[in-house]
Coordinates of C-alpha atoms in Angstrom, one line a residue:
M112 CA 120.6 172.2 -86.6
S113 CA 122.5 170.3 -84.0
R114 CA 122.5 170.8 -80.3
G115 CA 125.7 171.7 -78.6
A116 CA 129.1 170.6 -79.9
D117 CA 129.1 168.8 -83.3
P118 CA 131.2 165.5 -83.0
A119 CA 131.5 165.4 -86.7
T120 CA 134.6 167.7 -86.7
E121 CA 136.3 165.6 -84.2
L122 CA 135.6 162.4 -86.2
A123 CA 136.7 164.0 -89.3
Q124 CA 140.0 164.9 -87.7
H125 CA 140.6 161.5 -86.4
F126 CA 139.9 160.1 -90.0
A127 CA 142.3 162.7 -91.5
R128 CA 145.0 161.6 -89.2
Y129 CA 144.4 158.1 -90.1
A130 CA 144.5 158.7 -93.8
G131 CA 147.7 160.7 -93.4
R132 CA 149.5 157.9 -91.5
W133 CA 148.2 155.4 -94.2
A134 CA 149.7 157.7 -97.0
Q135 CA 153.1 158.0 -95.1
E136 CA 153.2 154.1 -94.6
L137 CA 152.8 153.8 -98.5
G138 CA 155.8 156.0 -98.9
A139 CA 154.2 159.4 -99.9
D140 CA 156.2 162.5 -99.1
E141 CA 155.3 165.1 -96.4
G142 CA 153.5 167.5 -98.8
C143 CA 151.3 164.7 -100.4
C144 CA 150.5 163.5 -96.9
R145 CA 149.4 166.9 -95.9
L146 CA 147.0 167.1 -98.8
V147 CA 145.5 163.7 -98.1
E148 CA 144.9 164.9 -94.5
R149 CA 143.2 167.9 -95.7
A150 CA 141.1 166.0 -98.3
A151 CA 140.1 163.3 -95.9
Q152 CA 139.1 165.8 -93.3
A153 CA 137.1 167.9 -96.0
V154 CA 135.1 164.9 -97.4
S155 CA 134.3 163.6 -93.9
V156 CA 133.0 167.0 -92.9
A157 CA 131.0 167.5 -96.0
T158 CA 129.4 164.2 -95.6
S159 CA 128.2 165.1 -92.1
A160 CA 126.9 168.3 -93.6
G161 CA 124.7 166.4 -96.1
H162 CA 127.0 166.2 -99.0
V163 CA 127.8 162.9 -100.6
C164 CA 131.2 163.9 -102.0
V165 CA 133.6 167.0 -102.5
H166 CA 134.5 168.6 -105.8
L167 CA 138.4 169.0 -106.0
S168 CA 137.6 172.4 -107.6
D169 CA 136.2 173.4 -104.0
L170 CA 139.6 172.3 -102.5
A171 CA 141.7 174.1 -105.1
D172 CA 143.4 177.4 -104.2
T173 CA 146.2 179.4 -105.6
A174 CA 148.8 177.1 -104.3
T175 CA 147.2 173.8 -105.4
S176 CA 145.0 173.3 -108.6
A177 CA 142.5 170.7 -108.9
A178 CA 144.7 168.7 -111.1
A179 CA 147.4 168.9 -108.6
W180 CA 145.1 167.7 -105.8
R181 CA 144.0 164.7 -108.2
A182 CA 147.6 163.8 -108.8
A183 CA 148.6 164.0 -105.3
L184 CA 145.7 161.9 -103.9
L185 CA 146.1 159.2 -106.5
A186 CA 149.8 159.1 -105.9
S187 CA 149.4 158.5 -102.1
G188 CA 147.7 155.3 -102.5
V189 CA 144.9 156.2 -100.2
A190 CA 142.5 157.3 -103.0
G191 CA 141.6 155.0 -105.9
T192 CA 139.5 155.2 -109.0
P193 CA 136.4 153.3 -110.0
D194 CA 138.3 151.0 -112.3
Q195 CA 140.8 149.8 -109.6
T196 CA 140.1 146.6 -108.0
E197 CA 142.0 147.3 -104.7
I198 CA 139.5 149.0 -102.2
R199 CA 140.8 152.3 -100.7
P200 CA 139.0 154.6 -98.2
L201 CA 138.8 157.5 -100.7
L202 CA 137.7 157.3 -104.3
L203 CA 137.9 159.9 -107.1
D204 CA 135.5 159.6 -110.1
A205 CA 136.2 161.0 -113.6
G206 CA 134.4 164.2 -112.8
D207 CA 136.9 165.0 -110.0
R208 CA 134.5 164.2 -107.2
L209 CA 136.1 162.9 -104.0
Y210 CA 134.1 160.3 -102.1
L211 CA 134.2 158.2 -98.9
R212 CA 134.4 154.9 -100.8
R213 CA 131.1 153.6 -99.2
Y214 CA 129.1 156.7 -100.5
Y215 CA 130.4 156.1 -104.0
D216 CA 129.2 152.5 -103.7
Y217 CA 125.8 153.7 -102.5
E218 CA 125.4 155.9 -105.6
C219 CA 126.5 153.1 -107.9
R220 CA 124.1 150.6 -106.5
L221 CA 121.2 152.8 -106.3
A222 CA 121.7 154.0 -109.8
E223 CA 122.0 150.5 -111.2
N224 CA 119.0 149.3 -109.4
L225 CA 116.8 152.2 -110.4
V226 CA 117.8 152.2 -114.0
R227 CA 117.3 148.4 -114.5
R228 CA 113.7 148.9 -113.0
A229 CA 113.1 151.9 -115.1
Q230 CA 113.8 150.0 -118.3
V231 CA 110.8 147.5 -117.5
N232 CA 107.3 148.3 -118.8
I233 CA 104.6 145.7 -117.9
A234 CA 102.3 144.8 -120.8
L235 CA 98.7 144.3 -119.9
S236 CA 96.4 141.8 -121.3
P237 CA 93.5 143.2 -123.4
D238 CA 91.1 142.5 -120.6
A239 CA 93.4 143.9 -117.9
R240 CA 94.0 147.1 -120.3
K241 CA 90.3 147.6 -120.5
T242 CA 89.8 147.4 -116.8
V243 CA 92.6 149.8 -116.1
A244 CA 91.4 152.3 -118.7
T245 CA 87.8 152.2 -117.4
R246 CA 88.8 152.4 -113.7
L247 CA 91.2 155.4 -114.4
A248 CA 88.5 157.1 -116.4
E249 CA 86.1 156.7 -113.4
L250 CA 88.6 157.8 -110.7
F251 CA 89.8 160.9 -112.4
A252 CA 86.6 162.0 -114.2
G253 CA 86.6 165.4 -112.4
N254 CA 90.0 166.4 -113.8
P255 CA 89.5 168.9 -116.6
A256 CA 93.1 169.4 -117.4
Q257 CA 94.9 168.1 -120.5
P258 CA 97.3 166.4 -120.0
D259 CA 95.8 164.9 -116.8
W260 CA 99.1 164.3 -114.9
Q261 CA 97.5 162.5 -112.1
K262 CA 95.9 160.0 -114.4
L263 CA 99.3 159.6 -116.3
A264 CA 101.1 159.2 -113.0
A265 CA 98.8 156.4 -112.1
A266 CA 99.1 154.7 -115.4
A267 CA 102.9 154.9 -115.3
A268 CA 103.0 153.3 -111.9
V269 CA 100.4 150.6 -113.0
T270 CA 102.5 149.6 -116.1
G271 CA 106.0 149.9 -114.6
R272 CA 108.3 148.5 -112.1
F273 CA 109.3 152.1 -111.0
A274 CA 107.7 155.3 -110.8
I275 CA 108.2 158.6 -109.2
V276 CA 105.5 161.3 -108.4
S277 CA 106.5 164.6 -107.3
G278 CA 104.2 167.5 -106.2
G279 CA 103.5 170.0 -103.6
P280 CA 100.8 169.9 -101.0
G281 CA 97.4 169.4 -102.3
T282 CA 98.4 168.4 -105.7
G283 CA 96.8 164.9 -105.5
K284 CA 99.6 162.6 -104.9
T285 CA 97.6 160.5 -102.3
H286 CA 94.5 160.3 -104.6
T287 CA 96.9 159.2 -107.4
V288 CA 98.3 156.5 -105.2
A289 CA 94.9 155.4 -104.1
A290 CA 94.0 155.0 -107.8
V291 CA 97.1 152.9 -108.4
L292 CA 96.3 150.6 -105.3
G293 CA 92.6 150.3 -106.4
V294 CA 93.5 149.4 -110.0
L295 CA 96.2 146.9 -109.1
L296 CA 94.1 145.2 -106.4
E297 CA 91.3 144.8 -108.9
L298 CA 93.6 143.1 -111.2
D299 CA 95.1 141.0 -108.4
P300 CA 93.1 140.8 -105.2
E301 CA 96.1 138.9 -103.6
L302 CA 98.6 141.8 -104.3
R303 CA 100.9 142.2 -101.4
V304 CA 101.2 146.0 -100.7
A305 CA 103.6 147.7 -98.2
L306 CA 103.3 151.5 -97.3
A307 CA 106.1 153.2 -95.8
A308 CA 107.7 156.7 -95.1
P309 CA 111.0 157.9 -93.5
T310 CA 109.3 158.8 -90.2
G311 CA 106.6 157.4 -88.0
K312 CA 104.7 160.8 -88.3
A313 CA 104.9 160.7 -92.0
A314 CA 103.8 157.1 -92.2
A315 CA 100.7 157.8 -90.1
R316 CA 99.7 160.8 -92.1
M317 CA 100.1 158.7 -95.3
L318 CA 97.7 156.1 -94.0
E319 CA 95.2 159.0 -92.9
A320 CA 95.4 160.7 -96.3
L321 CA 95.1 157.4 -98.1
A322 CA 91.8 156.6 -96.4
K323 CA 90.5 159.9 -97.6
G324 CA 91.9 159.5 -101.1
A325 CA 90.1 156.1 -101.2
Q326 CA 86.6 157.6 -101.0
R327 CA 86.3 157.7 -104.7
L328 CA 87.1 153.9 -104.9
P329 CA 84.3 151.3 -105.0
A330 CA 83.7 149.9 -101.5
E331 CA 85.2 146.3 -102.4
L332 CA 88.3 147.8 -103.5
A333 CA 88.6 150.4 -100.6
A334 CA 88.3 147.4 -98.2
R335 CA 91.4 145.8 -99.6
L336 CA 93.7 148.8 -99.1
P337 CA 96.6 148.3 -96.5
T338 CA 95.7 149.3 -93.1
E339 CA 99.2 149.8 -91.7
A340 CA 102.1 151.9 -92.9
Y341 CA 105.7 151.5 -91.8
T342 CA 108.8 153.6 -91.2
V343 CA 111.2 152.6 -93.8
H344 CA 113.6 151.3 -91.0
R345 CA 110.9 149.2 -89.6
L346 CA 109.9 147.9 -93.2
L347 CA 113.4 146.8 -93.7
G348 CA 113.8 145.2 -90.3
V349 CA 116.1 146.9 -87.8
T350 CA 118.9 144.7 -86.4
R351 CA 121.3 145.3 -83.5
A352 CA 124.2 145.7 -86.1
S353 CA 124.5 149.4 -87.0
G354 CA 123.4 150.1 -90.5
R355 CA 122.2 146.5 -91.2
F356 CA 118.6 145.3 -92.0
R357 CA 117.0 141.9 -92.1
H358 CA 115.9 142.7 -95.7
D359 CA 118.4 143.2 -98.4
A360 CA 119.2 141.9 -102.1
E361 CA 119.7 138.4 -100.7
H362 CA 116.6 138.5 -98.4
P363 CA 114.2 140.8 -100.1
L364 CA 110.9 142.1 -98.9
P365 CA 107.8 139.9 -99.5
Y366 CA 105.8 142.6 -101.3
D367 CA 104.6 143.0 -104.8
L368 CA 104.2 146.8 -104.5
I369 CA 106.0 149.3 -102.2
V370 CA 104.9 152.8 -102.0
V371 CA 107.2 155.3 -100.1
D372 CA 105.8 158.7 -99.1
E373 CA 107.7 161.8 -98.2
A374 CA 110.6 160.4 -100.3
S375 CA 112.6 163.7 -100.3
M376 CA 113.6 162.8 -96.7
L377 CA 115.5 159.6 -97.9
D378 CA 119.3 160.0 -97.7
V379 CA 121.5 158.1 -100.1
A380 CA 122.4 155.2 -97.7
L381 CA 118.7 154.4 -96.8
A382 CA 117.4 154.8 -100.4
T383 CA 120.1 152.3 -101.5
R384 CA 119.2 149.8 -99.0
L385 CA 115.5 150.2 -99.6
A386 CA 116.0 149.7 -103.4
D387 CA 118.3 146.7 -102.7
A388 CA 115.5 145.1 -100.7
V389 CA 112.8 145.4 -103.2
R390 CA 112.4 142.3 -105.3
P391 CA 113.3 142.8 -109.0
D392 CA 109.8 141.8 -110.1
A393 CA 108.1 144.2 -107.6
R394 CA 106.9 147.7 -108.2
L395 CA 108.5 150.6 -106.2
V396 CA 106.7 154.1 -106.3
L397 CA 108.3 157.1 -104.6
L398 CA 106.1 160.0 -103.6
G399 CA 107.4 163.5 -102.5
D400 CA 107.9 167.0 -103.3
K401 CA 111.2 167.8 -105.1
D402 CA 111.2 171.3 -103.8
Q403 CA 111.2 170.3 -100.1
L404 CA 114.1 170.0 -97.6
A405 CA 116.4 167.1 -98.4
A406 CA 117.3 164.4 -96.0
V407 CA 119.2 165.3 -92.7
E408 CA 121.9 162.8 -93.6
A409 CA 124.0 162.7 -96.7
G410 CA 122.2 163.1 -100.2
A411 CA 119.3 164.9 -101.9
V412 CA 118.2 161.6 -103.6
F413 CA 114.7 162.6 -104.6
A414 CA 115.5 165.9 -106.0
E415 CA 118.2 164.4 -108.1
L416 CA 116.0 161.8 -109.4
C417 CA 113.5 164.4 -110.2
A418 CA 115.3 166.0 -113.0
E419 CA 113.1 167.4 -115.8
P420 CA 111.1 164.4 -117.0
V421 CA 111.9 162.9 -120.5
W422 CA 109.2 161.3 -122.3
P423 CA 110.1 158.7 -125.1
A424 CA 107.6 158.8 -127.8
A425 CA 106.7 155.1 -127.7
R426 CA 106.1 155.3 -123.8
W427 CA 104.0 158.6 -124.1
L428 CA 101.8 157.1 -126.8
E429 CA 101.2 153.9 -124.7
L430 CA 100.2 156.0 -121.6
A431 CA 98.2 158.5 -123.7
D432 CA 96.2 155.6 -125.1
L433 CA 95.6 154.1 -121.8
T434 CA 94.5 157.3 -120.2
G435 CA 92.7 158.9 -123.2
T436 CA 95.2 161.9 -123.2
G437 CA 95.2 163.8 -126.3
A438 CA 98.1 166.1 -125.5
A439 CA 101.4 165.8 -127.2
A440 CA 104.4 164.8 -125.2
P441 CA 106.1 167.6 -123.4
A442 CA 109.6 168.5 -124.8
A443 CA 112.4 167.8 -122.3
G444 CA 114.8 170.6 -121.3
G445 CA 118.5 170.4 -121.2
S446 CA 118.6 169.0 -117.8
G447 CA 116.3 166.1 -118.7
N448 CA 117.2 162.6 -117.2
A449 CA 117.2 160.0 -119.8
A450 CA 118.1 157.3 -117.4
L451 CA 114.6 157.5 -115.8
A452 CA 112.6 158.4 -119.1
G453 CA 109.0 157.9 -118.8
K454 CA 109.1 157.2 -115.1
V455 CA 109.1 160.7 -113.4
V456 CA 105.8 162.8 -113.2
F457 CA 105.2 166.2 -111.7
L458 CA 101.9 167.2 -110.4
T459 CA 101.7 171.0 -110.4
E460 CA 98.1 172.0 -109.8
S461 CA 97.4 172.5 -106.1
W462 CA 93.8 171.7 -105.0
R463 CA 94.6 173.1 -101.5
F464 CA 96.4 176.3 -102.5
P465 CA 94.7 177.9 -105.6
A466 CA 97.1 179.9 -107.8
H467 CA 95.7 183.1 -106.6
S468 CA 95.8 182.4 -102.9
G469 CA 98.4 183.9 -100.8
I470 CA 100.1 180.7 -99.5
G471 CA 100.0 179.4 -103.0
R472 CA 101.7 182.4 -104.6
L473 CA 104.3 182.5 -101.8
A474 CA 105.0 179.0 -102.3
A475 CA 105.5 179.2 -106.0
A476 CA 107.8 182.4 -105.6
L477 CA 109.8 180.5 -103.2
R478 CA 110.2 177.5 -105.6
E479 CA 111.4 179.9 -108.3
G480 CA 113.6 181.9 -105.9
D481 CA 111.9 185.1 -106.6
A482 CA 112.1 187.4 -103.6
D483 CA 110.1 190.4 -105.1
T484 CA 107.2 188.1 -106.1
A485 CA 107.4 186.5 -102.7
K486 CA 107.0 189.9 -101.0
Q487 CA 104.2 190.9 -103.4
A488 CA 102.3 187.8 -102.6
I489 CA 102.4 188.5 -99.0
D490 CA 101.5 192.2 -99.5
A491 CA 98.5 191.2 -101.7
A492 CA 97.3 188.4 -99.4
N493 CA 94.3 188.4 -97.1
P494 CA 95.8 188.9 -93.6
A495 CA 93.3 186.3 -92.2
E496 CA 95.2 183.7 -94.5
L497 CA 98.7 184.9 -94.7
L498 CA 100.2 187.5 -92.2
W499 CA 103.7 188.8 -92.1
L500 CA 105.1 189.9 -88.8
Q501 CA 108.1 192.0 -89.8
D502 CA 111.1 192.8 -87.8
D503 CA 113.6 194.8 -89.9
R504 CA 116.1 195.5 -87.2
S505 CA 119.6 194.9 -88.6
A506 CA 121.0 193.4 -85.5
P507 CA 120.1 189.7 -84.4
L508 CA 117.1 189.5 -82.1
R509 CA 118.0 189.0 -78.4
E510 CA 114.3 188.5 -77.4
V511 CA 111.1 187.5 -78.9
E512 CA 109.2 190.3 -80.4
P513 CA 106.0 191.1 -78.3
K514 CA 103.8 191.0 -81.3
L515 CA 105.0 187.5 -82.0
L516 CA 104.6 186.4 -78.5
E517 CA 101.1 187.8 -78.3
L518 CA 100.2 185.9 -81.5
M519 CA 101.5 182.7 -80.4
L520 CA 99.8 182.7 -77.0
A521 CA 96.5 183.9 -78.6
R522 CA 96.5 180.8 -81.0
Y523 CA 97.3 178.4 -78.2
R524 CA 94.5 179.8 -76.0
A525 CA 92.0 177.4 -77.3
Y526 CA 94.3 174.5 -76.5
A527 CA 94.7 175.8 -73.0
Q528 CA 91.0 176.0 -72.5
S529 CA 90.6 172.4 -73.8
V530 CA 93.3 171.2 -71.2
R531 CA 91.5 173.0 -68.4
E532 CA 88.0 171.8 -69.2
T533 CA 88.9 168.1 -70.3
P534 CA 92.4 167.4 -69.2
S535 CA 91.9 163.6 -69.8
D536 CA 90.2 163.7 -73.2
P537 CA 92.9 162.7 -75.7
A538 CA 90.8 163.1 -78.9
R539 CA 89.8 166.7 -77.8
L540 CA 93.2 167.7 -76.9
F541 CA 94.9 166.4 -80.0
R542 CA 92.3 168.1 -82.2
A543 CA 92.9 171.3 -80.4
F544 CA 96.6 171.1 -80.4
E545 CA 97.0 170.3 -84.1
M546 CA 95.4 173.3 -85.0
F547 CA 98.4 175.5 -84.5
R548 CA 102.1 175.0 -84.4
V549 CA 105.3 177.2 -84.2
L550 CA 108.1 176.2 -86.5
C551 CA 111.6 177.3 -86.3
A552 CA 114.8 177.1 -88.6
V553 CA 117.2 176.9 -85.8
Y554 CA 117.5 175.5 -82.2
A555 CA 119.6 178.5 -80.7
G556 CA 118.9 182.1 -80.3
A557 CA 115.7 184.1 -79.6
Q558 CA 114.1 182.6 -82.8
G559 CA 115.2 179.0 -82.1
V560 CA 113.3 176.0 -80.8
D561 CA 114.9 176.1 -77.4
A562 CA 114.1 179.6 -76.5
L563 CA 110.6 179.5 -77.9
N564 CA 109.8 176.3 -76.2
T565 CA 111.1 177.8 -72.8
L566 CA 109.1 180.9 -73.2
L567 CA 105.9 179.4 -74.4
E568 CA 106.0 176.6 -71.7
R569 CA 106.1 179.3 -68.9
H570 CA 103.1 181.2 -70.3
M571 CA 101.2 178.0 -71.2
R572 CA 101.6 176.4 -67.8
A573 CA 100.2 179.7 -66.3
A574 CA 97.4 179.6 -68.8
I575 CA 96.5 175.9 -68.1
A576 CA 96.8 176.6 -64.3
H577 CA 98.1 173.3 -63.4
A578 CA 101.0 172.8 -60.9
A579 CA 103.4 170.2 -61.5
D580 CA 102.7 166.8 -60.2
P581 CA 104.6 166.6 -56.7
G582 CA 105.8 163.0 -57.6
L583 CA 107.3 164.0 -60.8
P584 CA 110.1 166.3 -62.1
S585 CA 108.7 169.7 -62.5
A586 CA 108.9 169.3 -66.3
W587 CA 105.8 167.2 -66.3
Y588 CA 102.3 168.8 -66.2
P589 CA 98.9 168.2 -67.8
G590 CA 98.7 169.5 -71.3
R591 CA 102.4 169.3 -71.9
P592 CA 103.0 168.5 -75.5
V593 CA 105.9 166.2 -76.1
L594 CA 108.0 165.5 -79.2
I595 CA 109.7 162.1 -79.5
L596 CA 113.3 162.6 -80.7
S597 CA 114.6 159.1 -81.2
N598 CA 112.9 155.7 -82.2
D599 CA 111.9 153.1 -79.7
Y600 CA 110.8 150.0 -81.6
G601 CA 109.8 148.2 -78.5
L602 CA 107.5 150.9 -77.5
G603 CA 106.2 151.8 -80.8
L604 CA 107.3 155.4 -80.5
F605 CA 109.3 157.0 -83.3
N606 CA 111.3 160.2 -83.9
G607 CA 108.6 162.9 -84.7
D608 CA 105.8 161.4 -82.8
I609 CA 103.7 163.8 -80.6
G610 CA 102.2 162.9 -77.4
I611 CA 100.3 164.9 -74.6
C612 CA 100.7 164.7 -70.9
M613 CA 97.4 164.0 -69.1
P614 CA 96.3 163.1 -65.6
A615 CA 96.0 159.4 -64.8
G616 CA 94.2 159.3 -61.5
A617 CA 96.2 157.5 -58.9
Q618 CA 98.9 156.8 -61.5
G619 CA 99.8 160.5 -61.5
L620 CA 100.5 161.6 -65.2
T621 CA 100.7 159.6 -68.5
V622 CA 101.7 160.8 -71.9
Q623 CA 99.2 159.7 -74.6
F624 CA 100.0 158.9 -78.2
P625 CA 97.5 158.5 -81.0
R626 CA 97.5 155.2 -82.9
R627 CA 96.7 154.6 -86.4
D628 CA 93.3 152.9 -85.5
G629 CA 92.0 156.1 -83.7
S630 CA 92.9 154.8 -80.3
F631 CA 95.5 156.1 -77.9
A632 CA 98.6 154.4 -76.0
A633 CA 99.6 155.7 -72.6
F634 CA 103.1 155.7 -71.2
A635 CA 104.7 156.8 -68.0
P636 CA 106.8 159.8 -68.6
A637 CA 109.9 157.9 -67.3
R638 CA 109.5 155.2 -70.1
L639 CA 109.7 157.7 -72.9
P640 CA 112.7 157.8 -75.2
E641 CA 114.6 161.0 -75.8
H642 CA 112.0 163.9 -76.1
A643 CA 111.4 167.5 -75.7
S644 CA 108.5 170.0 -75.2
A645 CA 106.6 170.5 -78.6
W646 CA 105.2 173.9 -78.3
A647 CA 107.7 175.0 -81.0
M648 CA 109.5 172.5 -83.2
S649 CA 112.1 172.5 -86.1
V650 CA 110.9 172.6 -89.7
H651 CA 112.9 169.3 -90.1
K652 CA 110.9 167.6 -87.3
A653 CA 107.6 169.1 -88.9
Q654 CA 108.3 167.6 -92.3
G655 CA 105.4 165.2 -93.2
S656 CA 103.1 167.0 -90.8
E657 CA 100.4 169.7 -91.5
F658 CA 98.7 172.0 -89.1
D659 CA 95.6 174.4 -89.7
H660 CA 97.8 177.4 -88.7
A661 CA 101.5 177.3 -88.9
C662 CA 103.7 180.2 -87.6
V663 CA 107.0 180.2 -89.2
V664 CA 109.8 182.0 -87.4
L665 CA 112.7 183.0 -89.6
P666 CA 116.3 183.3 -88.1
D667 CA 118.9 185.9 -88.8
P668 CA 119.4 186.4 -92.6
A669 CA 123.0 185.2 -92.1
S670 CA 122.0 181.9 -90.9
P671 CA 123.4 179.1 -93.0
V672 CA 120.3 176.9 -92.7
L673 CA 118.1 179.6 -94.0
T674 CA 117.5 178.2 -97.5
R675 CA 114.7 178.2 -100.2
E676 CA 113.8 174.8 -99.5
L677 CA 113.5 175.1 -95.7
V678 CA 111.2 178.1 -95.9
Y679 CA 109.2 176.4 -98.8
T680 CA 108.9 173.4 -96.6
A681 CA 107.9 175.4 -93.5
I682 CA 105.1 177.5 -95.2
T683 CA 103.6 174.5 -96.9
R684 CA 102.9 172.8 -93.4
A685 CA 100.0 175.3 -93.2
R686 CA 96.6 173.9 -94.3
K687 CA 94.6 177.2 -93.9
V688 CA 96.6 180.0 -92.3
L689 CA 100.3 181.1 -92.3
T690 CA 102.0 183.5 -90.1
L691 CA 105.6 184.5 -91.3
A692 CA 107.6 186.2 -88.6
G693 CA 111.1 187.7 -89.4
S694 CA 112.6 190.3 -91.5
E695 CA 112.6 191.1 -95.1
A696 CA 116.3 190.6 -95.3
A697 CA 115.6 186.9 -94.1
L698 CA 113.0 186.2 -96.7
S699 CA 115.1 187.6 -99.4
A700 CA 118.2 185.6 -98.2
A701 CA 116.1 182.3 -98.3
C702 CA 114.9 183.0 -101.8
Q703 CA 118.4 183.6 -103.0
R704 CA 120.0 180.6 -101.3
P705 CA 118.9 177.2 -102.8
T706 CA 120.3 174.1 -101.2
R707 CA 123.3 172.8 -102.9
R708 CA 124.4 169.3 -102.0
A709 CA 127.5 167.8 -103.8
S710 CA 126.6 164.5 -105.4
G711 CA 127.4 162.3 -108.4
L712 CA 124.0 160.5 -108.6
R713 CA 123.2 161.9 -112.0
A714 CA 126.5 160.9 -113.4
R715 CA 126.0 157.4 -111.8
L716 CA 122.6 157.1 -113.4
H717 CA 123.8 157.9 -116.8
E718 CA 126.7 155.4 -116.3
A719 CA 124.3 152.8 -115.4
L720 CA 122.1 153.5 -118.3
H721 CA 125.0 153.0 -120.7
R722 CA 125.9 149.7 -119.0
V723 CA 122.3 148.4 -119.2
A724 CA 122.0 149.4 -122.8
A725 CA 125.4 147.8 -123.8
S726 CA 124.3 144.5 -122.0
A727 CA 120.8 144.4 -123.5
P728 CA 120.4 141.6 -126.3
E729 CA 120.2 143.0 -129.8

């Protein structure tokens, strides 16, 4: 969802010419050089589009088979194989995946790190074991299900160096982590803990949710919980050198436990650098929803790590004994990930969206890619909870449907009233604004972020009845919601943060942003980093946020960004009410279009497992 011309194509063309010249200098013939250029451009474009590699079968055609591509690339001298010591810009693995070399290295480092962590289970002393069992029984006493996956996930995190917990909204991930923190802080009051998330908004929400999830903890344990959460970049320590951080394998993070929320937003490069920086003797816990959108950058790391869980008998018996679980270990399917056996837990029961609710049934149908069930869920839902504004015109929309505009303006009416009555009360304005949000899949077109923001801004300024401040550009007015689009560590403003413009007496206007301690920070509009109005925002920017009522605007069915994961992510931003605006064809297209990202991380995990097993003492 880029704005304007995408520079990735131009960059890929430059890289392709560079690779072709290199092959020519190494003596490759003209035909081979042409293939090298085509391959280099393809893998560069693919990486910019979120893939980690390109399969040679996708390059093959009637003129050149995958085997011929492989032979030509290796003969050129520009592409190497993993067993070669000479570093070359392109790399071909045994599965005919073509990489930019650094992305192959990322996969190898990440896989090796996580597999080595996954092999370590932490033995508890008899007293510690009794404490853990007692505390877990208290914290999950209200869970009737067997097996109790929340309790098992907490036990896995307490007794291992690495754990993954995946679940949709309302499945109890935060309560699970609160239990992990409470138990470990009870065992070791000096435990150093860091909370992090890929974006500032997600980090703030994690801290808020943890405070609520900790209500079941004894007061003395709740008081020990962290009071700050970081973006992953801030946790690692941003430097002026692009892609470099203060903390890495040689300068690890000083924490005993690191918990990362919204881990589905981690790309392969950031995930690798994070894993590198975690001490080998520290715990790493990743939380997320494997069915949500993957990272904007290359890779779908969390989804790949969340292959169907495998439970070794000994590990299951250990956790079952610790948690009082009487159920038998679940059998793994054919896609089970043995490299992370006993480390991946899925939470499936939603406490927010009961199975019979409209949003819950729609979310389940989207996860399964079942368009018919998705439509049935909408038709059977209470319109006060789930409303579908259908537009079944075959041609792409050129303007916003009147019924959609009417709904958006009606839902923002309460916010406009708050701005008119108390334009300088940030607490009230943020409460009112967070009640409703318009979410879009694209930026361009009548259903896009840009057009809807322009349209809503015109109507909302009239509803707020405030003229622009004469001393500022006309873009600024009291009540304007502002979305930050880039990080500014000096100001403490991060990509995804939301602020609201307010009067400031003689100072004119300021933009207020909520802080984690409940206070607000004010900035002059001219000081803000890159930003835009936030009446409507992209689904990607909304990831990690929740709203009482979300209005999800689907694009044209042919839009390539319209995927199952995008719509699932969008609809699960709604806490209570969901409006889905778009055509039946768009909903069907989304259900039938899962995100596919080319990657070899699963292969790297299995390779790492074999290396670790071979190096283990007998």
